[in-house]
PDB file of C-alpha atoms in Angstrom:
ATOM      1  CA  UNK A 173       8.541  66.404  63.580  1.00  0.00           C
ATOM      2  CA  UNK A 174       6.883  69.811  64.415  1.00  0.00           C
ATOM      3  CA  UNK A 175       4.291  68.436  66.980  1.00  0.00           C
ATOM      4  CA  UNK A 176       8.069  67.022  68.390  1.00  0.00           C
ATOM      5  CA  UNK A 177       9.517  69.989  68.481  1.00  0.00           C
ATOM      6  CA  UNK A 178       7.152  71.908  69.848  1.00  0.00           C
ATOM      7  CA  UNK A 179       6.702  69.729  72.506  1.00  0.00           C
ATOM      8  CA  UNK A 180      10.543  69.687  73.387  1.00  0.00           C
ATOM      9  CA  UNK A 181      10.195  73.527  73.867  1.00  0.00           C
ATOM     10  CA  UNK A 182       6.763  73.379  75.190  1.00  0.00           C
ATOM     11  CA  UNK A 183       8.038  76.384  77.597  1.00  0.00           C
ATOM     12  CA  UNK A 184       8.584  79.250  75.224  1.00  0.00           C
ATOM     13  CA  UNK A 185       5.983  81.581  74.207  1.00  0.00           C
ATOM     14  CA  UNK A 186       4.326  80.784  70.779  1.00  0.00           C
ATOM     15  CA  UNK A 187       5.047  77.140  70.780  1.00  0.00           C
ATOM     16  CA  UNK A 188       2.156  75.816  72.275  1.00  0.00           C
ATOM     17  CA  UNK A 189      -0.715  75.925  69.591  1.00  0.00           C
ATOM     18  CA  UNK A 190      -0.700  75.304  65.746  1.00  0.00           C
ATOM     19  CA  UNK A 191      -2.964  75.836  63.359  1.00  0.00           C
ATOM     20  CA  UNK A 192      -5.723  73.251  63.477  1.00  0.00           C
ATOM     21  CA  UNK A 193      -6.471  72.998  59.638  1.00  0.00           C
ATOM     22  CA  UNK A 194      -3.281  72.986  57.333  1.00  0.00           C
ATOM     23  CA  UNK A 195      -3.241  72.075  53.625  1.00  0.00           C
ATOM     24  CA  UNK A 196      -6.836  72.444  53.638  1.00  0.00           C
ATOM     25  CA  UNK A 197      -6.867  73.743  49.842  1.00  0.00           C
ATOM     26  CA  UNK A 198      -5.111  72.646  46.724  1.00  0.00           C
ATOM     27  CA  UNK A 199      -3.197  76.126  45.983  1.00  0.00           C
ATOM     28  CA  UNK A 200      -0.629  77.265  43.450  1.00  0.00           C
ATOM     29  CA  UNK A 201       1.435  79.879  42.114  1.00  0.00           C
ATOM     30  CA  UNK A 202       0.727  80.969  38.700  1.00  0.00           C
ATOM     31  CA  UNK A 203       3.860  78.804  37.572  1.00  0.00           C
ATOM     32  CA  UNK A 204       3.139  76.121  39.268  1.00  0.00           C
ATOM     33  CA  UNK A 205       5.040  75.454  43.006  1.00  0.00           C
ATOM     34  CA  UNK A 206       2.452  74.430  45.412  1.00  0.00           C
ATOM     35  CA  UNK A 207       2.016  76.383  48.359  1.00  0.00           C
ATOM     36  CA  UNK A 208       0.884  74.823  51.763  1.00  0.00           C
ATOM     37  CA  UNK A 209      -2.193  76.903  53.435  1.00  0.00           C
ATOM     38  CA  UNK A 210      -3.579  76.497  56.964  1.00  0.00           C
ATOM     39  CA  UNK A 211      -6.706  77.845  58.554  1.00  0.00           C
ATOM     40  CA  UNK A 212      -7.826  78.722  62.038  1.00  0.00           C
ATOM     41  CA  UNK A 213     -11.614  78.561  61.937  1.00  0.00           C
ATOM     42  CA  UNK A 214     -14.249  79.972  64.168  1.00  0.00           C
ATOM     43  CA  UNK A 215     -17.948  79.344  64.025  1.00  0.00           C
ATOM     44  CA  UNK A 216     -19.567  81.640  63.549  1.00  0.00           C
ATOM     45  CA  UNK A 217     -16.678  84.118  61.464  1.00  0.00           C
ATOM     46  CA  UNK A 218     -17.140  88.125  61.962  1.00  0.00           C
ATOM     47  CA  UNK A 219     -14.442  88.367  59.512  1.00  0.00           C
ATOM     48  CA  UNK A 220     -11.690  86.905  57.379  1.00  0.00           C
ATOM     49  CA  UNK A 221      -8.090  87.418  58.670  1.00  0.00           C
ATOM     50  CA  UNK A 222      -5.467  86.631  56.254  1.00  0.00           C
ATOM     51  CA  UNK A 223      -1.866  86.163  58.179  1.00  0.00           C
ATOM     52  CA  UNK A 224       1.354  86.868  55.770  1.00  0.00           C
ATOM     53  CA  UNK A 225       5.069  85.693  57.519  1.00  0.00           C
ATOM     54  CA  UNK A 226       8.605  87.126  57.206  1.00  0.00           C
ATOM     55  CA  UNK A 227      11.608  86.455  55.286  1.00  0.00           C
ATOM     56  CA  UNK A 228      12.936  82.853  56.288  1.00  0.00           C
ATOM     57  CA  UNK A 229       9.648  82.443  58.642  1.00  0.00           C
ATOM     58  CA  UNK A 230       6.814  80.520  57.955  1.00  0.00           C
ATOM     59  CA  UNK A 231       2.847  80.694  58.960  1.00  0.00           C
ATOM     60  CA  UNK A 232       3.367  78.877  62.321  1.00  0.00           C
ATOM     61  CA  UNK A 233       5.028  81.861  63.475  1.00  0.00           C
ATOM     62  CA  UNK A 234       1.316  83.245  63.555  1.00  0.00           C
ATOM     63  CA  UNK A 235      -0.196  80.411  65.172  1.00  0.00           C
ATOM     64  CA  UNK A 236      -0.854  82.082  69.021  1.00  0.00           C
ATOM     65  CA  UNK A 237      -2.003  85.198  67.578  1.00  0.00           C
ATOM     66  CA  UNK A 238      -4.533  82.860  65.061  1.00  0.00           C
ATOM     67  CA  UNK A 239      -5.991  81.682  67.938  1.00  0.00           C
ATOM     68  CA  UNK A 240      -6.744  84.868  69.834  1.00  0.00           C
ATOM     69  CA  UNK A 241      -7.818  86.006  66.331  1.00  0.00           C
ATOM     70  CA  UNK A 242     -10.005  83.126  66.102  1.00  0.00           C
ATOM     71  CA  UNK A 243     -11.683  83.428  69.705  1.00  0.00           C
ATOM     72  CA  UNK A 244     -13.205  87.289  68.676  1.00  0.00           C
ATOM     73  CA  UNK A 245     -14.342  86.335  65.447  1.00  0.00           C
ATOM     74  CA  UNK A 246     -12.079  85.665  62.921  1.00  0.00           C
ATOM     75  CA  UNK A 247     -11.547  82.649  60.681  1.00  0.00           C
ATOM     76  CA  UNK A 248      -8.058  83.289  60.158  1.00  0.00           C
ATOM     77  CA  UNK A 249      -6.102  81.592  56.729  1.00  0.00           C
ATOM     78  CA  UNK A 250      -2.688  81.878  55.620  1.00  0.00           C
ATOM     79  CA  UNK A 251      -0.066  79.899  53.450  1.00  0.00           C
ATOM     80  CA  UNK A 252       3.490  79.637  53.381  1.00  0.00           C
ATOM     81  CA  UNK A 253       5.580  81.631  50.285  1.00  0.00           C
ATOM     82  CA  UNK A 254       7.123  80.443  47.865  1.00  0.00           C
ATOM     83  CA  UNK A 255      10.180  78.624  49.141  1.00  0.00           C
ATOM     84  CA  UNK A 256       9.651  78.913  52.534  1.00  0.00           C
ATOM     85  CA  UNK A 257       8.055  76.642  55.220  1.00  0.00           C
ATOM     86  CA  UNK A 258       6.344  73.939  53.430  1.00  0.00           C
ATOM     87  CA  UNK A 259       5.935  75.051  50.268  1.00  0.00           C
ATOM     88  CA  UNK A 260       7.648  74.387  47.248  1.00  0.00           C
ATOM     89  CA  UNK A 261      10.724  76.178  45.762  1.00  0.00           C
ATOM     90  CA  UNK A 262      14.072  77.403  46.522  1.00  0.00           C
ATOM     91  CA  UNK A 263      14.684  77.275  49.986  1.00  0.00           C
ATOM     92  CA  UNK A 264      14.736  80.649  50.980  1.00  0.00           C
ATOM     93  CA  UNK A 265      14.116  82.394  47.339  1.00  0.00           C
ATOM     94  CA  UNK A 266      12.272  85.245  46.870  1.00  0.00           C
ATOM     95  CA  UNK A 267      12.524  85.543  43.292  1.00  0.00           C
ATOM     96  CA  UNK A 268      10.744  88.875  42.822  1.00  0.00           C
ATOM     97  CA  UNK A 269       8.385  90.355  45.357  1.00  0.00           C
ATOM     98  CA  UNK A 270       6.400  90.759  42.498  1.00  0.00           C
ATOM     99  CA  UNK A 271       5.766  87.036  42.192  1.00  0.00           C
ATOM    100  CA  UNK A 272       4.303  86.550  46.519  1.00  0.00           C
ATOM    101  CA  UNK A 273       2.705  89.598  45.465  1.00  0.00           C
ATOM    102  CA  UNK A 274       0.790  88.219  42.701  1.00  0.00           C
ATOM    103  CA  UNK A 275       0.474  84.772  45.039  1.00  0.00           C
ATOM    104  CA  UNK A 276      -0.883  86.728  48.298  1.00  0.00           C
ATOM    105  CA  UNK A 277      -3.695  88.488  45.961  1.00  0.00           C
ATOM    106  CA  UNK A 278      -4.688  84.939  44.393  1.00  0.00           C
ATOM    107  CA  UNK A 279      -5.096  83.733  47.272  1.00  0.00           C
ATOM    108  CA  UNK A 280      -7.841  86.532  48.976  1.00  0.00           C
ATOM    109  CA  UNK A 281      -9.104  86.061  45.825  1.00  0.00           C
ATOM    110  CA  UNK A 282      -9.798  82.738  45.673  1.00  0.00           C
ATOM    111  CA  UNK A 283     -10.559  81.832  49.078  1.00  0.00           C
ATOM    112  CA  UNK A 284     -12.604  84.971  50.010  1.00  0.00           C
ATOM    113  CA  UNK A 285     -15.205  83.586  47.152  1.00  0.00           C
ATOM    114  CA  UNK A 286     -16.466  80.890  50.395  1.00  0.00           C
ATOM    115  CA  UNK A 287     -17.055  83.604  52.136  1.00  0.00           C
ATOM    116  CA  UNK A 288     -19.249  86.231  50.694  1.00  0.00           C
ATOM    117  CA  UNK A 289     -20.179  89.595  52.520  1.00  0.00           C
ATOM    118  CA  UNK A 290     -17.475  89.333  55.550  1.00  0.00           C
ATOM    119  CA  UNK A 291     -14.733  91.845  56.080  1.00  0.00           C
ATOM    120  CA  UNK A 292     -11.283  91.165  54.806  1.00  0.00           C
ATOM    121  CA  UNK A 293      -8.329  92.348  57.354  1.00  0.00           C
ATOM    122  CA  UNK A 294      -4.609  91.673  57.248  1.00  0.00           C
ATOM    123  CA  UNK A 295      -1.884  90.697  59.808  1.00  0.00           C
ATOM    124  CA  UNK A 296       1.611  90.355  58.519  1.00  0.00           C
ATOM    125  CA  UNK A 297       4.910  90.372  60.207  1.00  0.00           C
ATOM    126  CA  UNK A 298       8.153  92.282  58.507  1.00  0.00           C
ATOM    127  CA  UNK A 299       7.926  91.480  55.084  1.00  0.00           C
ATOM    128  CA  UNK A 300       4.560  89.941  55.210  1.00  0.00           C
ATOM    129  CA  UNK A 301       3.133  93.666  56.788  1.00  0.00           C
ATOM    130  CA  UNK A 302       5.369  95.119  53.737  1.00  0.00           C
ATOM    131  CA  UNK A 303       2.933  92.528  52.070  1.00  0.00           C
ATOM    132  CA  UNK A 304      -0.064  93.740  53.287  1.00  0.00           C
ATOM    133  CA  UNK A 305       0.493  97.123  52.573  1.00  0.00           C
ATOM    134  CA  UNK A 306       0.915  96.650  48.723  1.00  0.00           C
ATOM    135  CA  UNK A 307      -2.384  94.385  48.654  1.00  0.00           C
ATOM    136  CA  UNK A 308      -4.838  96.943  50.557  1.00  0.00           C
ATOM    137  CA  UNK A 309      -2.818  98.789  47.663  1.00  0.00           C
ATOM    138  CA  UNK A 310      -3.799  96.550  45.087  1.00  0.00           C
ATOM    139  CA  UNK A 311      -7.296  95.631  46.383  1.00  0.00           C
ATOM    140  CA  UNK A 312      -8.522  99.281  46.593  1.00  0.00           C
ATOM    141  CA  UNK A 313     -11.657  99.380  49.422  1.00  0.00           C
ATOM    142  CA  UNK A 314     -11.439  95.713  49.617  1.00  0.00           C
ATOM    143  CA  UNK A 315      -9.549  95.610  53.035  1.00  0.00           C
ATOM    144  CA  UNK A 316     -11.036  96.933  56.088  1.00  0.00           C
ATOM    145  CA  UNK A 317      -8.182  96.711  58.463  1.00  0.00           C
ATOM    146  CA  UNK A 318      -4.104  95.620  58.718  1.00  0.00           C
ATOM    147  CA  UNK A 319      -2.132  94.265  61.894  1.00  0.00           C
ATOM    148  CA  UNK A 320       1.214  95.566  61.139  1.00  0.00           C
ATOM    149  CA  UNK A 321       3.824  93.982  63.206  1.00  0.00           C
ATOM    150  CA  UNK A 322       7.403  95.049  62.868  1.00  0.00           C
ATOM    151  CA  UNK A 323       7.361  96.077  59.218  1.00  0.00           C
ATOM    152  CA  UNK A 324       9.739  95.841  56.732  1.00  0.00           C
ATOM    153  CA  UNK A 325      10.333  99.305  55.616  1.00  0.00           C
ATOM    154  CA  UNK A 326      13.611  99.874  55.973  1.00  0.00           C
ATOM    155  CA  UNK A 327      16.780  98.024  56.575  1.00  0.00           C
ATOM    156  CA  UNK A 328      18.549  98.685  60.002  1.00  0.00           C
ATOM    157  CA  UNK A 329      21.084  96.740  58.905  1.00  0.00           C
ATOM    158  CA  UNK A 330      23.332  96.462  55.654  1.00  0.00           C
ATOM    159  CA  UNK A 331      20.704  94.986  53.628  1.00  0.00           C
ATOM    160  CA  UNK A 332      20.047  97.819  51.452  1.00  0.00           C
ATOM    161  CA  UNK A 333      23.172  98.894  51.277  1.00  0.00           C
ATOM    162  CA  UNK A 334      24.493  95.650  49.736  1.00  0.00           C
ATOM    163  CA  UNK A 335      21.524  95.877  47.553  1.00  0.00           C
ATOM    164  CA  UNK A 336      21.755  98.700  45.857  1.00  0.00           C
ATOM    165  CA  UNK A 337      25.712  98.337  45.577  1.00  0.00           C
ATOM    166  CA  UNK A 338      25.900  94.758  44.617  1.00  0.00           C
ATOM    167  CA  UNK A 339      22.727  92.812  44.460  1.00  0.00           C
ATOM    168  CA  UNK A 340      21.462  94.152  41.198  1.00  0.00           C
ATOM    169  CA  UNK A 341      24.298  93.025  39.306  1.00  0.00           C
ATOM    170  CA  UNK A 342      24.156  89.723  40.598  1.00  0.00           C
ATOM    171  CA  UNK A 343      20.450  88.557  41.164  1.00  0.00           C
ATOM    172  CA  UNK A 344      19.643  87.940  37.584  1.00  0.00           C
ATOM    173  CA  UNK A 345      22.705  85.709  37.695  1.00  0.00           C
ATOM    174  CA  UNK A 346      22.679  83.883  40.475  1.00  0.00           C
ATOM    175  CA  UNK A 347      19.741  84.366  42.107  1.00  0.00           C
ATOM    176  CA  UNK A 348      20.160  81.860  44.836  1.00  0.00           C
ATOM    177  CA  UNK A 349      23.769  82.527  45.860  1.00  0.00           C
ATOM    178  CA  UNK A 350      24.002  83.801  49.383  1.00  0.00           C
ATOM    179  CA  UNK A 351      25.806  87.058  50.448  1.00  0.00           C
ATOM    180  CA  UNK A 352      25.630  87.116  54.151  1.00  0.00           C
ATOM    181  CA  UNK A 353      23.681  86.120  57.292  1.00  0.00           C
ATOM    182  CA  UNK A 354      20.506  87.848  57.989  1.00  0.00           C
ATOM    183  CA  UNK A 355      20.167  86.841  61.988  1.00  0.00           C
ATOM    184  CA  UNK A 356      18.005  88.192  64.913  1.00  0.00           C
ATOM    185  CA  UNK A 357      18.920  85.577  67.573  1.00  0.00           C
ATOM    186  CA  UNK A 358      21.508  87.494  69.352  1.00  0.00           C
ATOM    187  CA  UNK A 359      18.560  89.798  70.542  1.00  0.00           C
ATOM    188  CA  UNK A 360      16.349  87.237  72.046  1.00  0.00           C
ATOM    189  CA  UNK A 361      15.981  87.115  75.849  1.00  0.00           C
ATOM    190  CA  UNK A 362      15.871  83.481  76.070  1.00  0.00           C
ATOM    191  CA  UNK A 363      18.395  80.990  74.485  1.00  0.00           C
ATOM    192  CA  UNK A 364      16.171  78.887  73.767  1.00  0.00           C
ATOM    193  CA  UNK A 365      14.478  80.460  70.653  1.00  0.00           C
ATOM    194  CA  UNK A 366      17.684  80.123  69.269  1.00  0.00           C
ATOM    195  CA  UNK A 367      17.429  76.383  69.475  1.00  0.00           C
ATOM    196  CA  UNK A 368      14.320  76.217  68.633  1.00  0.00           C
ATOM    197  CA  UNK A 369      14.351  77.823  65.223  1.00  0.00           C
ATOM    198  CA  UNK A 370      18.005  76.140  64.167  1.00  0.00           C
ATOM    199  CA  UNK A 371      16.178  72.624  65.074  1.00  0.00           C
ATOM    200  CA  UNK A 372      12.811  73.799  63.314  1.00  0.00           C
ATOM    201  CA  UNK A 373      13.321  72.042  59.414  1.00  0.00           C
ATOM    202  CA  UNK A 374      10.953  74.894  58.327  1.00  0.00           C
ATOM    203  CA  UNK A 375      12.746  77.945  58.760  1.00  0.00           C
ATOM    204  CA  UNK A 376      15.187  78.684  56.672  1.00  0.00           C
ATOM    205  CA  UNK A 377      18.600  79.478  58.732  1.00  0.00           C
ATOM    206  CA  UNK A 378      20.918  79.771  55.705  1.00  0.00           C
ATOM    207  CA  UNK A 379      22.433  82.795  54.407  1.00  0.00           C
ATOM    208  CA  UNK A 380      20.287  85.384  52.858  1.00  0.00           C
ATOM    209  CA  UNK A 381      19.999  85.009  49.070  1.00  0.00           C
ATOM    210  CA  UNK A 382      21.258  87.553  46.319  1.00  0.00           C
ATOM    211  CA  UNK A 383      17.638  87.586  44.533  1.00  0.00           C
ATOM    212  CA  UNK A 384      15.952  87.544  47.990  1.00  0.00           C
ATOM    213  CA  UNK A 385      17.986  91.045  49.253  1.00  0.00           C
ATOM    214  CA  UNK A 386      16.868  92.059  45.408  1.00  0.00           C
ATOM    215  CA  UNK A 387      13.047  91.480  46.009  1.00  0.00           C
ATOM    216  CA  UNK A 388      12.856  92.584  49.471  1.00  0.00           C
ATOM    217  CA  UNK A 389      14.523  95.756  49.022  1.00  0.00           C
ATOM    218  CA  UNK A 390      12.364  96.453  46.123  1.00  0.00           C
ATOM    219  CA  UNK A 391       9.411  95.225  48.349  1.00  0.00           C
ATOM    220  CA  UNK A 392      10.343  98.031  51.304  1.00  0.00           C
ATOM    221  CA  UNK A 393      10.793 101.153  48.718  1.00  0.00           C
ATOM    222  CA  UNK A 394       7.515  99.992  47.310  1.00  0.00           C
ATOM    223  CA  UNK A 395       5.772  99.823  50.973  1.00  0.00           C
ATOM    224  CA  UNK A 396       7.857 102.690  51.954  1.00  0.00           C
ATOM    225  CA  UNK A 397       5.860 105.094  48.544  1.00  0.00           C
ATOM    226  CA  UNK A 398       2.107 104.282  50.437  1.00  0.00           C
ATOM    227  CA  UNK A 399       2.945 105.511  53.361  1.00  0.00           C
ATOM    228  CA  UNK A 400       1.794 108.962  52.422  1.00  0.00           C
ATOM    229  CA  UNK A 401      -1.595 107.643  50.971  1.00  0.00           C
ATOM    230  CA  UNK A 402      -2.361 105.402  53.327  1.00  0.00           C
ATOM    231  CA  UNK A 403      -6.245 105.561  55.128  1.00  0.00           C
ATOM    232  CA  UNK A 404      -7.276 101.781  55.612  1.00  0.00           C
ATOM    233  CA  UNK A 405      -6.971 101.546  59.479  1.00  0.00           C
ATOM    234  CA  UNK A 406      -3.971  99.845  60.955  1.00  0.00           C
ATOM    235  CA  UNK A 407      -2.475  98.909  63.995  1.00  0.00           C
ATOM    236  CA  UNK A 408       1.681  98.756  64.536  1.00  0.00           C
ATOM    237  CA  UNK A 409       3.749  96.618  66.399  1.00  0.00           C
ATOM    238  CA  UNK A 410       7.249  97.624  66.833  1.00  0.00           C
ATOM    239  CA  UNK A 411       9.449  96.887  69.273  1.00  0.00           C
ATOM    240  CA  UNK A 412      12.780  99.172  70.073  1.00  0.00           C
ATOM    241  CA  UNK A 413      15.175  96.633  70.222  1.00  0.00           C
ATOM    242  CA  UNK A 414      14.985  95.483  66.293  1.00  0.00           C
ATOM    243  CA  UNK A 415      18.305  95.256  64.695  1.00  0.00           C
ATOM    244  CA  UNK A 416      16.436  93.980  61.562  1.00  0.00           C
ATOM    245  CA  UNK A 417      14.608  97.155  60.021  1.00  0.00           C
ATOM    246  CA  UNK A 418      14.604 100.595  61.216  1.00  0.00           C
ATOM    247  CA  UNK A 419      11.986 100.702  63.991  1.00  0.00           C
ATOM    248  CA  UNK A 420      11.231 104.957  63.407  1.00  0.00           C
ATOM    249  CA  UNK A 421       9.647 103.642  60.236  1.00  0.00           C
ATOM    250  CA  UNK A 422       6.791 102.507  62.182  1.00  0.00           C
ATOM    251  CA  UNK A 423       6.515 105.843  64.083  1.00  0.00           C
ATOM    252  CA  UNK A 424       7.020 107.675  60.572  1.00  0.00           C
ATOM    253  CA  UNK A 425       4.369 105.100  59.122  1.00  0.00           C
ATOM    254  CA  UNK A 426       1.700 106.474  62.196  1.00  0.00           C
ATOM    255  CA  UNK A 427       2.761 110.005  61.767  1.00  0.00           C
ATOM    256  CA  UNK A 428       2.785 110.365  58.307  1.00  0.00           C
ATOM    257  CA  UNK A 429      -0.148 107.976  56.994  1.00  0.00           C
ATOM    258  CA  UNK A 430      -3.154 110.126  56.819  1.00  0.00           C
ATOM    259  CA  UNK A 431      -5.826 107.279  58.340  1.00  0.00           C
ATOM    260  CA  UNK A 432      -7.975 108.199  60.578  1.00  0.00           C
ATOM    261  CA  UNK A 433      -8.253 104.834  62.708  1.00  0.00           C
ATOM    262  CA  UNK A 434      -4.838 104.249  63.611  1.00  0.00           C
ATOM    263  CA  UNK A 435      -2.601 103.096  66.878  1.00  0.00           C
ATOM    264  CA  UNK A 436       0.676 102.395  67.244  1.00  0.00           C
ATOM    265  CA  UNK A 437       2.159 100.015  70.061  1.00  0.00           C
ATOM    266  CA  UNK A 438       5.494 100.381  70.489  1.00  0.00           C
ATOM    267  CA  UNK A 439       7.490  97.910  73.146  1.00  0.00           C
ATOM    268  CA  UNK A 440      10.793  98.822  75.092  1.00  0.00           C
ATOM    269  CA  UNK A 441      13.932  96.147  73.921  1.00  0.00           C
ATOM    270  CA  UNK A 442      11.238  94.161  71.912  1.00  0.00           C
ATOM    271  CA  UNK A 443      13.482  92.707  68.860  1.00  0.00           C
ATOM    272  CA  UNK A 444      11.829  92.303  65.497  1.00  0.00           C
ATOM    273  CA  UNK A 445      10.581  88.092  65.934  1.00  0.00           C
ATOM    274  CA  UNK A 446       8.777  88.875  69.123  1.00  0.00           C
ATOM    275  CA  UNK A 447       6.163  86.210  68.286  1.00  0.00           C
ATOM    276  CA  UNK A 448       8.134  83.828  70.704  1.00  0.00           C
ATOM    277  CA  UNK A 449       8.856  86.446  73.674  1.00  0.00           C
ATOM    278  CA  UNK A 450       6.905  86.899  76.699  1.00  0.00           C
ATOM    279  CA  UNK A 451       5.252  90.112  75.672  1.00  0.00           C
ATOM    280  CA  UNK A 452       3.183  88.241  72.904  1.00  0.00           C
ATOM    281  CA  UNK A 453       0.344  87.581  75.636  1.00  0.00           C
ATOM    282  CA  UNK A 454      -0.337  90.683  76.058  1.00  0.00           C
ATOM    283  CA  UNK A 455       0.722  91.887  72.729  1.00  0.00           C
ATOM    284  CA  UNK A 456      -2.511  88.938  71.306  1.00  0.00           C
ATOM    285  CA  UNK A 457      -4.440  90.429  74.112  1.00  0.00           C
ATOM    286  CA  UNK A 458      -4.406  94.251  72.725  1.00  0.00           C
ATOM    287  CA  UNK A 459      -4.570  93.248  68.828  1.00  0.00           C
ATOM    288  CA  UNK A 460      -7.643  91.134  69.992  1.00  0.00           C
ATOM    289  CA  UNK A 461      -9.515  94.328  71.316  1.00  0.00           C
ATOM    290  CA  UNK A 462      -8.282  96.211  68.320  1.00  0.00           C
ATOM    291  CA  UNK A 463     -10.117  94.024  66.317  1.00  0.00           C
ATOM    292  CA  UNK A 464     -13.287  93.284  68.375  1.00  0.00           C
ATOM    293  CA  UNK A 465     -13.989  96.653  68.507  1.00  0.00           C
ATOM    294  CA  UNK A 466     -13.794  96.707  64.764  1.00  0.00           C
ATOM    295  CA  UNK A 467     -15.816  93.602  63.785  1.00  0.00           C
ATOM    296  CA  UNK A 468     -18.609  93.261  66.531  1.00  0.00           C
TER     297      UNK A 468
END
């Protein structure tokens, strides 16, 4: 169905690769749901990337950038969250960020063990870079490096304001009613990403969730508290044209995060899934340098 798909809409950006290895590891959450991994290898591995997707998204979304990854050095593994892609659970669900907290650390963990004595760096996208800021957080020294690409520290739209005047009454009782749509397709240049992600099985394109506005919220004040202690290097991706989260976070993210090794790359009507636009070639072409120059 995906290798289908894919090939139907062989002509956008980000659509023609995939991740050679998937499923390569039995992994779980702590209460069970399985969770469906995938690995770009390389050879001879420099480093280990580990690649953390948005709300609704899944790890494909990474794939082009996992291969540019992979050609300077890095053997680059990710998995899908809990109810998203194809893993188990609630489509959709974030129960508590909290819980793909807890599942992104197990995960390093566990799969770093194969590789003892190479560097650990971390890509996410929106709440996956909200993500990795809260494991370099938890994994103190451990990470050498993030790729931070559009992230999810504050709500440019009325996310947070339905969160903190509804959602908490709600989310511990019905966690997986929806309250409204939570859509960036308007902002795409080309039609056709539209299409492709309402025909794609494993994104979720129903309405956002009451306990999933809960966790992510909670996940972006969280994020938003580091900023001021941040000094693992970090490269951001924003692009101006998000109408998902506030795009001066990132610039208040650069400004304010007292690293040393830091860059911020910031693109002109780019919306906030820019995975599938035209700029991601040269977009995997700058985050490869930024990482060659760290590894080699």
């Amino acid at each position: 169905m995906e290798s289908t798909l894919k090939q139907k809409y062989k002509d956008l950006p980000g659509t023609e690769c995939s991740f050679p290895q998937e499923d390569f590891m039995d992994f779980y959450s702590s209460d069970g749901l399985r969770l469906h991994t995938y690995k770009y290898p390389c050879d001879e591995p420099k480093c280990l990337l580990y690649s953390f997707h948005g709300l609704h998204a899944y790890s494909d979304y990474h794939s082009l950038i996992a291969m540019y990854m992979s050609d300077a050095g890095c053997e680059v593994l990710a998995f899908d969250q809990r109810g998203h892609g194809k893993s188990d659970g609630e489509r959709g669900l974030i129960c508590t960020f909290e819980a793909i907290l807890d599942d992104s650390i197990k995960f390093v963990e566990s799969t770093s063990k194969e590789y003892p004595n190479i560097p650990i760096y971390l890509l996410g996208s929106s709440m996956g870079a909200s993500l990795c800021l809260l494991i370099n957080e938890k994994m103190p020294g451990i990470i050498k490096g993030m790729i931070l690409m559009s992230p999810a520290l504050r709500s440019r739209s009325r996310l947070e304001f339905i969160a903190h005047h509804f959602v908490l009454k709600f989310s511990c009782l019905c966690p997986g009613m929806f309250v409204a749509t939570f859509d960036d397709y308007g902002a795409y240049s080309n039609p056709n990403i539209r299409n492709y992600l309402l025909e794609n099985p494993y994104v979720y394109n129903g309405g956002i969730r009451f306990g999933s506005i809960s966790s992510v919220t909670a996940g972006m004040r969280q994020a938003r508290e580091l900023i001021g202690s941040l000094k693992t290097p970090f490269v951001v991706v924003q692009g101006t044209g998000d109408n998902i989260i506030d795009p001066q976070m990132s610039e208040e993210l650069y400004n304010r995060a007292p690293a040393t090794d830091k860059e911020l790359l910031v693109y002109e009507g780019l919306p906030h899934t820019f995975v599938f636009e035209n700029d991601i070639y040269a977009i995997c072409e700058k985050l490869q340098k930024w990482i060659s120059f760290r590894i080699s």
